């Protein structure tokens, strides 16, 4: 997005967010200014993408949600309303597109140890490589 708005990407697991991750995401979204247009980019899969989508609709007033569809639709969340769709792509390409179109990435991985064959961690690594600022929300507090 331009300086008149912000583009936020999201990545998470198909198992969904923990209560802690959901609380942090909702707090983050509630702190965004209602005067700034926000573009949300996510993959539209069941689990964390779906939860983030619902939270973004609830907590941000000026929000455009862009759906980066995967070619494999077996994990696709149904019933979500999007403002824009991107062409279907293989998972890795789709995850790169989410990062490439975002100025900031929020990630909710299943654990804090990097996993090589994890779409969430692959997306985080790509954001690092591209220099995209990112927030990794751990699955639970360390208390």
Coordinates of C-alpha atoms in Angstrom, one line a residue:
X1 CA 0.0 0.0 0.0
X2 CA 1.1 3.6 -0.2
X3 CA 1.8 6.0 2.6
X4 CA -2.0 6.6 2.9
X5 CA -2.4 3.0 4.2
X6 CA -0.7 -0.1 5.4
X7 CA -0.5 -3.6 4.0
X8 CA -0.4 -6.4 6.7
X9 CA 0.3 -10.0 5.8
X10 CA -0.7 -12.9 8.0
X11 CA 0.5 -16.5 8.3
X12 CA -0.5 -19.2 10.7
X13 CA -1.4 -22.9 11.0
X14 CA -4.4 -24.7 9.8
X15 CA -4.9 -25.9 13.4
X16 CA -5.7 -22.3 14.4
X17 CA -4.3 -19.9 17.0
X18 CA -3.9 -20.5 20.7
X19 CA -5.9 -18.3 23.0
X20 CA -2.8 -16.3 23.7
X21 CA -2.0 -15.8 20.0
X22 CA -5.6 -14.7 19.4
X23 CA -5.5 -12.2 22.3
X24 CA -2.3 -10.7 20.9
X25 CA -3.7 -10.5 17.4
X26 CA -6.9 -8.9 18.5
X27 CA -5.0 -6.4 20.7
X28 CA -2.7 -5.5 17.7
X29 CA -5.7 -5.0 15.4
X30 CA -7.6 -2.9 17.9
X31 CA -4.6 -0.5 18.2
X32 CA -4.6 0.3 14.5
X33 CA -5.9 3.7 13.7
X34 CA -9.4 3.8 12.2
X35 CA -8.2 6.7 10.0
X36 CA -5.7 4.6 8.0
X37 CA -6.8 2.2 5.3
X38 CA -5.6 -1.3 5.9
X39 CA -5.1 -4.1 3.4
X40 CA -5.0 -7.5 5.0
X41 CA -3.3 -10.3 3.0
X42 CA -3.8 -14.0 3.9
X43 CA -4.2 -17.4 2.4
X44 CA -7.8 -18.0 3.3
X45 CA -7.3 -21.5 4.8
X46 CA -9.1 -23.0 7.7
X47 CA -7.6 -22.4 11.1
X48 CA -5.5 -19.3 11.8
X49 CA -6.2 -17.5 8.5
X50 CA -9.9 -17.8 9.1
X51 CA -9.6 -16.6 12.7
X52 CA -7.4 -13.7 11.6
X53 CA -9.9 -12.7 8.9
X54 CA -12.8 -12.6 11.4
X55 CA -10.7 -10.6 13.9
X56 CA -9.7 -8.1 11.2
X57 CA -13.3 -7.6 10.2
X58 CA -14.2 -7.1 13.9
X59 CA -11.4 -4.8 14.9
X60 CA -10.5 -2.6 11.9
X61 CA -13.0 -0.2 10.4
X62 CA -11.2 0.6 7.2
X63 CA -10.1 -2.8 6.0
X64 CA -9.6 -4.4 2.6
X65 CA -9.0 -8.2 2.8
X66 CA -7.1 -9.8 -0.1
X67 CA -7.4 -13.5 -0.5
X68 CA -4.3 -15.3 -1.8
X69 CA -5.8 -18.6 -2.9
X70 CA -3.8 -21.8 -3.0
X71 CA -4.1 -24.2 -5.9
X72 CA -5.0 -27.0 -3.5
X73 CA -8.4 -26.0 -2.1
X74 CA -8.7 -28.9 0.4
X75 CA -7.9 -26.6 3.4
X76 CA -9.9 -23.6 2.0
X77 CA -12.1 -21.8 4.5
X78 CA -15.6 -21.3 3.2
X79 CA -18.0 -18.5 3.8
X80 CA -15.4 -15.7 4.2
X81 CA -16.1 -12.4 2.3
X82 CA -13.1 -10.9 0.5
X83 CA -12.6 -7.5 -1.2
X84 CA -10.2 -8.9 -3.7
X85 CA -8.8 -12.3 -4.9
X86 CA -5.4 -13.2 -6.2
X87 CA -4.9 -16.0 -8.7
X88 CA -4.6 -19.5 -7.3
X89 CA -0.9 -20.5 -6.8
X90 CA 1.0 -23.4 -5.3
X91 CA 1.4 -22.9 -1.5
X92 CA 5.0 -21.7 -1.6
X93 CA 4.4 -19.1 -4.4
X94 CA 1.2 -18.0 -2.6
X95 CA 3.0 -17.5 0.7
X96 CA 5.7 -15.4 -1.1
X97 CA 3.0 -13.3 -2.7
X98 CA 1.5 -12.5 0.7
X99 CA 4.9 -11.3 1.9
X100 CA 5.7 -9.4 -1.3
X101 CA 2.4 -7.5 -1.1
X102 CA 2.8 -6.7 2.6
X103 CA 4.7 -4.1 4.5
X104 CA 4.5 -6.0 7.8
X105 CA 3.9 -9.7 8.6
X106 CA 2.2 -11.2 11.6
X107 CA 2.9 -14.9 12.2
X108 CA 1.3 -17.4 14.7
X109 CA 3.3 -20.6 14.4
X110 CA 2.5 -23.8 16.3
X111 CA 5.9 -23.6 18.1
X112 CA 8.9 -21.3 18.4
X113 CA 11.4 -23.8 17.0
X114 CA 11.7 -23.4 13.3
X115 CA 10.4 -26.3 11.2
X116 CA 11.8 -26.8 7.7
X117 CA 8.6 -28.3 6.2
X118 CA 6.2 -25.7 7.7
X119 CA 4.3 -23.2 5.5
X120 CA 4.2 -20.8 8.4
X121 CA 7.9 -21.0 9.1
X122 CA 8.7 -20.9 5.4
X123 CA 6.8 -17.6 5.1
X124 CA 8.6 -16.2 8.2
X125 CA 12.0 -17.1 6.7
X126 CA 11.0 -15.5 3.4
X127 CA 9.9 -12.3 5.2
X128 CA 13.3 -12.2 6.9
X129 CA 15.1 -12.7 3.6
X130 CA 13.1 -9.9 2.0
X131 CA 13.6 -7.5 5.0
X132 CA 9.9 -7.3 5.7
X133 CA 9.3 -6.5 9.4
X134 CA 7.5 -9.3 11.2
X135 CA 5.9 -10.1 14.5
X136 CA 6.1 -13.8 15.6
X137 CA 3.5 -14.5 18.3
X138 CA 4.5 -17.5 20.4
X139 CA 1.8 -20.1 21.0
X140 CA 1.7 -19.4 24.8
X141 CA 3.4 -17.2 27.4
X142 CA 6.6 -18.4 29.1
X143 CA 5.3 -18.0 32.6

